[in-house]
Amino acid sequence: MLTSEFLQSVDLTRSIKFLQRGIAASETHYVYRALRTAFSLRKRLQPDVIAEIATVYSNGNSQNMQNCLNAIFESLQHGPAESASASVTCEPEVCLFLGLLSALYLLDNGQIENGAKLAEVLVETISTVQRRTLDPISSRVFFYYARFFEVANCLADARPKLLSALQAATLAGMKETKAMLLTLLLRNYLHYKLYDQAERLTAKSSFPADAPNNLLARHLYYLGHIEAIQLNYSQAQTHLLEATRKAPSNAATAGFQQTVHKIYVIVELLMGNIPDRSLFRVPTLKKPLQPYLELTQAVRVGDLAKFQEVVGKYQDRFLKDNVLALIQRLRHNVIKAGIRSISVAYSRISLRDICLKLHLDSEEDAEYIVAKAIRDGVIDATIDHENGFVQSAEVHNVYETSDPQYAFDRRIAFCLGLYNDSVKSMRYPDSNHRKELASTMEVLRRERELAHELENDDFDGDSDVDAMDEGL
C-alpha cells in the first residue's frame, strides 16, 4: 500500500519537472501548472517530504540559493535528508517553489515567526534574480510575506520591502509581481487609514493591463474604497461594480463578494441611488447584507429616527467592516430623501411640519436644509420665509429634461468600455503561420505564372503552323 509521504513526494517531483520544463522553454504556463498542483497539496504538506526533496537540489549552488535552502531546512526544523543524495543544482524557481511550500506549511500550522523569517529570505533571493519564469512564483511569495506580517500585527514593517520590490519589479518588467505589490501596498495603506498615501500611489503608478483577474478584482476593490473615502463616489461605484464582475461567483470568493457589496451599497446610497432589492436576496449575500438592507430601507423612506436606530444597533459590525465613517455621511442623504418624499406628497407644507416629520431640532434647521436641497436640485420648490411654508412646483415630465440623455450616455459608455476590455483580453495566435502562408502564396503565384506562360507558348506554336499552311 502506498503511503501518503510517497504520494506527496511523487506529486512534488512532478511539479518540479513542470518547473524545469518551463525554465528550459522559458514559458510561464508550465510554472502556473506547477503552482496549481502545489496548492492542491496544501492540506497534506509534510515537512520531512519537503526537506527530502530540497536535499536533492542542494549541491553546487550559488551562495544565494544555498542560503535559501538552509533557511528552508531551518524553518522546517529538518536537516538535509540522509537517504537522499544531492546531485542536482537548484534553479531559483525550484528553490523559491520549495520555500513557498514551506511558508504555506508554517502559516497553516501557526508558526508565524519562523514563517516571517523564511519569507524575508525568499524576498532577498528574489531581489538577486530577475527572470521571466520567476514572475508567478515571486508574486505569491510577496503575498505570503505580507500575510505573515499582517497576522503578526506588524504590517507596517513590511512596507519598505514592498516599496523597493515594486520599483525593482517595474524596471524588470515582472507584470504579475508588480500587480501583486501594488495590491498589497494599497491594502497596507488602507489597514492604517493612510488614504492620501494610497491615492498618491495610484496616481503615480499604472496597474498592468494583462494582470490576472483575481489581482485586478482586488485592486479595483481597494481603488473603490479609497475613492469613496475621498468623496469620488462616481469613480468608486464604477470600480466596485467592475470588481464584482471580475471576481468569479462561487463559494471560494463569497467572502470577497460580501466585502465588496457592503461598500457598494453604501456608495450607491451616498450617490442618491437605491440598490435593487434582488441584491439582498442572493443566498451568499442575504445574511451579511441584512444590516445594510435595514439601512437602505431607512434611507429610502427618509426616516432619520430609524436610520439612527439602525446605526446604533449595528455599530460594532460597521466598525468591523470599516464602513462606519461612510455611513455617518448618509445622515444628510436620509434628510434629503425625506424632503423629496415630502415635496412629492405635499404641494404646500409648513416648516414646522417638516421639522416634526424629519425629527429635526428646530424650524431654522428645517429651513436651512430645505434651502440647501433646493439649491442642490433635490426638489423644485420655493420657501416663503414670512409665512414659514414651502411651496412645491408642479411636477414636470421627465422626458422633457436631459435626464434620459444622461442615462443613455452612461449606458453607452459602459458598453463601449466593456467592448474595449473584451478586445484587449482576447488572445491571438502567434504570427509564425503568416510566414508559411506567405511562402504558400508565393508558390501558388509562381505556378499560375508558369501555367500562363505554357498557355502562351501553345498559342504561339499554333499560329506558326497556320502561317506555314497559308504560305503553301
Coordinates of C-alpha atoms in Angstrom, one line a residue:
M1 CA 0.0 0.0 0.0
L2 CA 1.4 3.4 -1.0
T3 CA 1.9 5.8 1.9
S4 CA 0.8 9.5 1.9
E5 CA 4.5 10.5 2.1
F6 CA 5.3 8.6 -1.1
L7 CA 2.3 10.0 -2.9
Q8 CA 3.2 13.6 -1.9
S9 CA 6.8 13.1 -2.9
V10 CA 5.6 11.9 -6.3
D11 CA 3.3 14.9 -6.8
L12 CA 6.0 17.4 -5.7
T13 CA 8.6 15.8 -8.1
R14 CA 6.1 16.1 -10.9
S15 CA 5.5 19.8 -10.1
I16 CA 9.3 20.4 -10.1
K17 CA 9.5 18.7 -13.5
F18 CA 6.9 21.2 -14.8
L19 CA 9.1 24.0 -13.4
Q20 CA 12.1 22.6 -15.2
R21 CA 10.2 22.4 -18.5
G22 CA 9.1 26.0 -18.0
I23 CA 12.7 27.1 -17.4
A24 CA 14.0 25.2 -20.4
A25 CA 11.3 26.6 -22.7
S26 CA 11.1 30.0 -21.0
E27 CA 7.3 29.5 -20.8
T28 CA 5.3 30.5 -17.7
H29 CA 2.3 28.2 -18.3
Y30 CA 4.3 25.3 -17.0
V31 CA 5.1 27.3 -13.9
Y32 CA 1.3 28.0 -13.4
R33 CA 0.6 24.3 -13.8
A34 CA 3.1 23.5 -11.1
L35 CA 1.6 26.1 -8.8
R36 CA -1.9 24.7 -9.2
T37 CA -0.6 21.3 -8.3
A38 CA 1.2 22.6 -5.3
F39 CA -1.8 24.5 -3.8
S40 CA -3.9 21.3 -4.2
L41 CA -1.4 19.6 -1.8
R42 CA -1.5 22.3 0.8
K43 CA -3.7 20.5 3.3
R44 CA -1.4 17.4 3.3
L45 CA 2.1 19.0 3.3
Q46 CA 4.7 17.3 5.5
P47 CA 8.0 19.0 6.4
D48 CA 10.1 15.8 6.0
V49 CA 9.0 15.3 2.4
I50 CA 9.8 18.9 1.5
A51 CA 13.2 18.6 3.2
E52 CA 13.9 15.3 1.4
I53 CA 13.2 16.9 -2.0
A54 CA 15.2 20.0 -1.1
T55 CA 18.2 17.8 -0.3
V56 CA 18.3 16.5 -3.9
Y57 CA 18.9 20.1 -5.1
S58 CA 21.5 21.2 -2.5
N59 CA 24.6 20.5 -4.4
G60 CA 26.9 23.1 -6.3
N61 CA 24.5 26.0 -5.8
S62 CA 25.4 29.7 -5.6
Q63 CA 25.6 31.4 -2.2
N64 CA 22.1 32.9 -2.5
M65 CA 20.4 29.6 -3.4
Q66 CA 22.3 27.8 -0.7
N67 CA 21.2 30.4 1.9
C68 CA 17.6 30.0 0.7
L69 CA 17.8 26.2 1.1
N70 CA 19.4 26.5 4.5
A71 CA 16.6 28.8 5.6
I72 CA 14.0 26.2 4.4
F73 CA 15.7 23.5 6.4
E74 CA 15.9 25.7 9.5
S75 CA 12.3 26.9 9.3
L76 CA 11.1 23.3 8.9
Q77 CA 13.4 22.2 11.7
H78 CA 14.6 19.4 9.5
G79 CA 18.1 18.9 8.3
P80 CA 19.0 17.5 4.8
A81 CA 17.7 14.0 4.5
E82 CA 20.4 11.4 4.9
S83 CA 18.7 8.9 2.5
A84 CA 18.7 11.4 -0.4
S85 CA 21.8 12.3 -2.4
A86 CA 22.5 15.8 -3.5
S87 CA 23.1 15.5 -7.2
V88 CA 21.3 18.4 -9.0
T89 CA 21.9 22.1 -8.9
C90 CA 18.9 24.1 -7.7
E91 CA 17.4 26.6 -10.0
P92 CA 15.9 29.8 -8.5
E93 CA 12.4 28.8 -9.5
V94 CA 12.7 25.4 -7.8
C95 CA 14.3 26.9 -4.7
L96 CA 11.5 29.5 -4.3
F97 CA 8.9 26.9 -5.1
L98 CA 10.1 24.8 -2.2
G99 CA 10.3 27.9 0.0
L100 CA 6.7 28.8 -0.9
L101 CA 5.6 25.3 0.1
S102 CA 7.4 25.6 3.4
A103 CA 5.8 29.0 4.0
L104 CA 2.4 27.5 3.4
Y105 CA 3.1 24.8 5.9
L106 CA 4.3 27.2 8.6
L107 CA 1.3 29.5 8.0
D108 CA -1.2 26.7 8.3
N109 CA 0.4 25.4 11.5
G110 CA 0.6 28.8 13.2
Q111 CA 4.4 29.1 13.1
I112 CA 4.2 32.8 12.2
E113 CA 7.7 33.9 13.5
N114 CA 9.5 31.1 11.6
G115 CA 7.4 31.8 8.5
A116 CA 8.2 35.5 8.6
K117 CA 12.0 34.8 8.8
L118 CA 11.7 32.4 5.9
A119 CA 9.7 34.8 3.8
E120 CA 12.3 37.5 4.3
V121 CA 15.0 35.2 3.0
L122 CA 12.8 34.3 0.0
V123 CA 12.3 38.0 -0.7
E124 CA 16.0 38.6 -0.6
T125 CA 16.6 35.7 -3.0
I126 CA 14.0 37.3 -5.4
S127 CA 15.9 40.6 -5.4
T128 CA 19.0 38.9 -6.7
V129 CA 17.3 37.1 -9.7
Q130 CA 15.2 38.6 -12.4
R131 CA 13.8 36.0 -14.8
R132 CA 10.6 35.8 -16.7
T133 CA 9.6 32.4 -15.4
L134 CA 10.1 33.6 -11.8
D135 CA 7.3 36.1 -12.1
P136 CA 4.3 33.8 -11.0
I137 CA 6.2 32.4 -8.0
S138 CA 7.6 35.7 -6.8
S139 CA 4.1 37.3 -6.8
R140 CA 2.9 34.6 -4.4
V141 CA 6.0 34.8 -2.3
F142 CA 5.3 38.5 -1.7
F143 CA 1.7 37.8 -0.9
Y144 CA 2.6 35.4 1.9
Y145 CA 5.4 37.7 3.0
A146 CA 2.8 40.4 3.7
R147 CA 0.4 37.9 5.1
F148 CA 2.9 36.8 7.8
F149 CA 3.4 40.4 8.9
E150 CA -0.4 41.0 8.9
V151 CA -1.1 38.0 11.1
A152 CA 1.7 39.2 13.4
N153 CA 0.0 42.6 13.6
C154 CA 3.1 44.4 12.3
L155 CA 2.1 45.1 8.7
A156 CA 3.9 48.5 8.6
D157 CA 7.2 46.7 8.9
A158 CA 6.7 45.0 5.5
R159 CA 6.0 48.3 3.7
P160 CA 9.7 49.3 3.0
K161 CA 10.4 45.9 1.4
L162 CA 7.3 46.1 -0.7
L163 CA 8.1 49.6 -2.0
S164 CA 11.6 48.7 -3.0
A165 CA 10.4 45.4 -4.6
L166 CA 7.8 47.4 -6.6
Q167 CA 10.5 49.6 -8.1
A168 CA 12.6 46.5 -9.0
A169 CA 9.6 44.7 -10.5
T170 CA 8.7 47.7 -12.6
L171 CA 12.2 48.0 -14.0
A172 CA 12.4 44.2 -14.7
G173 CA 9.0 44.1 -16.4
M174 CA 7.6 41.5 -14.0
K175 CA 4.0 42.3 -14.5
E176 CA 2.2 39.9 -12.2
T177 CA 4.7 40.7 -9.4
K178 CA 4.1 44.4 -9.9
A179 CA 0.3 43.9 -9.8
M180 CA 0.6 41.9 -6.6
L181 CA 2.8 44.5 -5.0
L182 CA 0.5 47.4 -5.9
T183 CA -2.4 45.5 -4.4
L184 CA -0.5 44.7 -1.2
L185 CA 0.6 48.3 -0.8
L186 CA -3.0 49.5 -1.1
R187 CA -4.1 47.0 1.4
N188 CA -1.3 48.1 3.7
Y189 CA -2.3 51.8 3.5
L190 CA -6.0 51.0 4.0
H191 CA -5.1 49.0 7.1
Y192 CA -3.6 52.0 8.7
K193 CA -6.1 54.5 7.1
L194 CA -3.3 56.3 5.1
Y195 CA -5.7 57.3 2.3
D196 CA -3.6 60.2 1.0
Q197 CA -0.6 58.0 0.5
A198 CA -2.7 55.3 -1.2
E199 CA -4.1 57.9 -3.5
R200 CA -0.6 59.2 -4.4
L201 CA 0.5 55.6 -5.1
T202 CA -2.4 55.0 -7.5
A203 CA -1.8 58.4 -9.2
K204 CA 1.9 57.7 -9.8
S205 CA 1.8 54.1 -10.8
S206 CA 0.0 52.1 -13.5
F207 CA -1.6 48.7 -12.9
P208 CA -0.6 46.1 -15.6
A209 CA -3.4 45.7 -18.1
D210 CA -2.9 41.9 -18.5
A211 CA -2.8 41.1 -14.8
P212 CA -4.8 38.1 -13.6
N213 CA -8.4 38.6 -12.8
N214 CA -8.0 37.9 -9.1
L215 CA -5.5 40.6 -8.7
L216 CA -7.4 43.0 -10.9
A217 CA -10.6 42.5 -8.8
R218 CA -8.8 43.1 -5.5
H219 CA -7.1 46.2 -7.0
L220 CA -10.4 47.6 -8.2
Y221 CA -11.9 47.0 -4.7
Y222 CA -9.2 48.9 -3.0
L223 CA -9.4 51.7 -5.5
G224 CA -13.2 51.9 -5.0
H225 CA -12.8 52.0 -1.2
I226 CA -10.1 54.8 -1.4
E227 CA -12.2 56.9 -3.8
A228 CA -15.3 56.5 -1.6
I229 CA -13.3 57.9 1.3
Q230 CA -12.0 60.7 -1.0
L231 CA -15.7 61.6 -2.0
N232 CA -15.2 60.4 -5.6
Y233 CA -18.4 58.4 -5.5
S234 CA -18.9 58.0 -9.2
Q235 CA -15.4 56.5 -9.7
A236 CA -15.9 54.4 -6.6
Q237 CA -19.1 53.0 -7.9
T238 CA -17.5 52.1 -11.3
H239 CA -14.6 50.4 -9.7
L240 CA -16.6 48.4 -7.2
L241 CA -19.0 47.3 -9.8
E242 CA -16.1 46.1 -12.0
A243 CA -14.6 44.3 -9.0
T244 CA -17.8 42.3 -8.5
R245 CA -17.8 41.3 -12.2
K246 CA -14.2 40.4 -12.4
A247 CA -14.3 38.1 -9.4
P248 CA -15.9 34.7 -10.0
S249 CA -19.2 33.9 -8.3
N250 CA -18.5 30.7 -6.3
A251 CA -18.1 29.6 -2.8
A252 CA -14.4 30.3 -2.7
T253 CA -14.9 34.0 -3.5
A254 CA -18.1 34.5 -1.3
G255 CA -16.2 36.5 1.3
F256 CA -14.7 38.9 -1.3
Q257 CA -18.2 39.4 -2.9
Q258 CA -19.7 40.2 0.5
T259 CA -16.9 42.7 1.4
V260 CA -17.2 44.5 -2.0
H261 CA -21.0 44.7 -1.9
K262 CA -21.0 46.2 1.6
I263 CA -19.0 49.2 0.3
Y264 CA -21.0 49.2 -3.0
V265 CA -24.4 49.5 -1.2
I266 CA -23.1 52.5 0.8
V267 CA -21.7 54.2 -2.2
E268 CA -25.0 53.8 -4.1
L269 CA -26.8 55.4 -1.1
L270 CA -24.3 58.2 -1.0
M271 CA -25.0 58.9 -4.7
G272 CA -28.7 59.1 -4.0
N273 CA -29.5 55.7 -5.6
I274 CA -31.4 52.9 -4.0
P275 CA -29.8 49.4 -4.6
D276 CA -32.1 46.7 -6.2
R277 CA -33.9 44.5 -3.7
S278 CA -32.7 41.5 -5.7
L279 CA -29.1 42.2 -4.5
F280 CA -30.1 41.5 -0.9
R281 CA -31.8 38.2 -1.9
V282 CA -28.6 36.5 -3.2
P283 CA -28.0 33.4 -1.0
T284 CA -24.4 34.3 -0.3
L285 CA -25.2 37.9 0.4
K286 CA -28.5 37.7 2.2
K287 CA -27.3 37.3 5.8
P288 CA -24.1 39.5 5.6
L289 CA -26.1 42.4 4.0
Q290 CA -29.0 42.3 6.4
P291 CA -27.8 45.4 8.4
Y292 CA -27.3 47.2 5.1
L293 CA -30.8 46.3 3.9
E294 CA -32.2 47.9 7.0
L295 CA -30.0 50.9 6.4
T296 CA -31.2 51.1 2.8
Q297 CA -34.9 51.0 3.9
A298 CA -34.3 53.8 6.4
V299 CA -32.6 55.9 3.7
R300 CA -35.3 55.2 1.1
V301 CA -38.2 56.4 3.2
G302 CA -36.1 59.3 4.7
D303 CA -36.8 58.2 8.3
L304 CA -34.0 59.8 10.4
A305 CA -35.1 58.1 13.6
K306 CA -35.0 54.7 12.1
F307 CA -31.6 55.4 10.5
Q308 CA -30.1 56.4 13.8
E309 CA -31.6 53.3 15.4
V310 CA -30.0 51.0 12.7
V311 CA -26.6 52.7 13.1
G312 CA -26.7 52.3 16.9
K313 CA -27.9 48.7 16.6
Y314 CA -25.1 47.5 14.2
Q315 CA -22.4 49.9 15.1
D316 CA -19.9 47.2 16.1
R317 CA -20.4 45.4 12.8
F318 CA -20.0 48.6 10.8
L319 CA -16.8 49.3 12.7
K320 CA -15.5 45.8 12.0
D321 CA -16.4 46.3 8.3
N322 CA -14.6 49.6 8.4
V323 CA -17.5 51.5 6.9
L324 CA -18.8 53.5 9.8
A325 CA -17.2 56.7 8.6
L326 CA -19.0 56.3 5.3
I327 CA -22.3 55.5 6.9
Q328 CA -22.2 58.6 9.1
R329 CA -22.2 60.7 5.8
L330 CA -25.6 59.2 5.0
R331 CA -27.4 61.3 7.5
H332 CA -27.7 64.2 5.1
N333 CA -28.9 61.8 2.4
V334 CA -31.6 60.5 4.7
I335 CA -32.8 64.0 5.3
K336 CA -32.8 64.8 1.5
A337 CA -34.8 61.6 0.8
G338 CA -37.3 62.7 3.4
I339 CA -37.6 66.1 1.9
R340 CA -38.0 64.7 -1.5
S341 CA -40.9 62.4 -0.4
I342 CA -42.5 65.3 1.4
S343 CA -42.2 67.5 -1.7
V344 CA -43.9 64.9 -3.8
A345 CA -46.7 64.3 -1.2
Y346 CA -47.4 67.9 -0.4
S347 CA -47.8 70.8 -2.7
R348 CA -47.6 73.1 0.3
I349 CA -46.3 72.4 3.9
S350 CA -45.1 74.4 6.8
L351 CA -41.5 74.3 8.1
R352 CA -42.9 73.3 11.4
D353 CA -44.4 70.1 10.0
I354 CA -41.2 69.3 8.1
C355 CA -39.3 69.7 11.4
L356 CA -41.7 67.2 13.1
K357 CA -41.7 64.7 10.2
L358 CA -37.9 64.6 9.9
H359 CA -37.2 64.8 13.7
L360 CA -35.1 68.0 13.4
D361 CA -34.2 70.2 16.3
S362 CA -35.8 73.5 15.2
E363 CA -37.6 75.2 12.3
E364 CA -34.4 77.1 11.5
D365 CA -32.6 73.8 10.8
A366 CA -35.5 72.7 8.6
E367 CA -35.4 76.0 6.7
Y368 CA -31.6 75.7 6.1
I369 CA -31.9 72.0 5.0
V370 CA -34.8 72.7 2.6
A371 CA -32.9 75.7 1.1
K372 CA -29.8 73.5 0.5
A373 CA -32.0 70.8 -1.1
I374 CA -33.5 73.4 -3.4
R375 CA -30.0 74.7 -4.3
D376 CA -28.7 71.2 -5.0
G377 CA -31.6 70.4 -7.2
V378 CA -33.1 67.7 -4.9
I379 CA -36.5 69.3 -5.0
D380 CA -38.2 72.0 -7.1
A381 CA -39.8 74.3 -4.6
T382 CA -39.8 77.8 -3.1
I383 CA -39.6 78.9 0.5
D384 CA -42.0 81.6 1.9
H385 CA -39.8 82.9 4.8
E386 CA -42.5 85.3 6.1
N387 CA -45.3 82.8 6.4
G388 CA -43.0 79.8 7.1
F389 CA -44.0 77.3 4.5
V390 CA -42.6 75.5 1.4
Q391 CA -44.4 75.7 -1.9
S392 CA -43.6 72.8 -4.3
A393 CA -43.6 73.4 -8.1
E394 CA -45.6 71.4 -10.5
V395 CA -44.2 68.0 -11.5
H396 CA -42.7 68.1 -15.0
N397 CA -42.4 65.3 -17.5
V398 CA -39.0 63.7 -17.0
Y399 CA -38.7 63.1 -20.8
E400 CA -38.7 66.9 -21.3
T401 CA -35.5 67.1 -19.3
S402 CA -31.9 65.9 -20.0
D403 CA -32.1 63.0 -17.6
P404 CA -32.8 60.4 -20.3
Q405 CA -29.9 61.6 -22.4
Y406 CA -27.5 61.3 -19.4
A407 CA -28.8 57.8 -18.7
F408 CA -28.2 56.7 -22.3
D409 CA -24.8 58.3 -22.2
R410 CA -23.8 56.3 -19.1
R411 CA -25.1 53.1 -20.6
I412 CA -23.3 53.7 -24.0
A413 CA -20.0 54.5 -22.1
F414 CA -20.3 51.3 -20.1
C415 CA -21.0 49.2 -23.2
L416 CA -18.0 50.7 -25.1
G417 CA -15.8 50.2 -22.1
L418 CA -16.9 46.5 -21.9
Y419 CA -16.2 46.1 -25.6
N420 CA -12.7 47.6 -25.3
D421 CA -11.9 45.4 -22.3
S422 CA -13.1 42.3 -24.2
V423 CA -10.9 43.1 -27.2
K424 CA -7.9 43.7 -25.0
S425 CA -8.4 40.4 -23.2
M426 CA -8.6 38.4 -26.4
R427 CA -5.7 36.1 -27.2
Y428 CA -4.4 36.0 -30.7
P429 CA -2.3 33.2 -32.3
D430 CA 1.4 33.7 -33.0
S431 CA 2.4 35.2 -36.3
N432 CA 4.6 32.2 -37.3
H433 CA 1.9 30.8 -39.5
R434 CA 1.9 34.0 -41.6
K435 CA 5.4 33.2 -42.9
E436 CA 4.2 29.8 -44.0
L437 CA 1.1 31.3 -45.6
A438 CA 3.3 33.9 -47.4
S439 CA 5.5 31.1 -48.8
T440 CA 2.5 29.1 -49.9
M441 CA 1.0 32.1 -51.7
E442 CA 4.3 32.7 -53.4
V443 CA 4.4 29.1 -54.7
L444 CA 0.8 29.4 -56.0
R445 CA 1.7 32.6 -57.7
R446 CA 4.6 31.1 -59.5
E447 CA 2.5 28.1 -60.5
R448 CA -0.1 30.4 -62.0
E449 CA 2.6 32.3 -63.9
L450 CA 4.1 29.1 -65.2
A451 CA 0.7 27.9 -66.4
H452 CA 0.1 31.2 -68.1
E453 CA 3.5 31.0 -69.9
L454 CA 2.7 27.5 -71.1
E455 CA -0.6 28.6 -72.5
N456 CA 1.0 31.4 -74.4
D457 CA 3.7 29.1 -75.8
D458 CA 1.0 26.7 -77.1
F459 CA -0.9 29.6 -78.7
D460 CA 2.2 30.9 -80.4
G461 CA 3.1 27.4 -81.8
D462 CA -0.4 27.0 -83.4
S463 CA -0.1 30.4 -85.1
D464 CA 3.2 29.5 -86.7
V465 CA 1.7 26.3 -88.1
D466 CA -1.2 28.1 -89.6
A467 CA 1.1 30.7 -91.2
M468 CA 3.1 27.9 -92.8
D469 CA -0.1 26.3 -94.1
E470 CA -1.2 29.6 -95.7
G471 CA 2.2 30.0 -97.4
L472 CA 1.9 26.6 -99.0

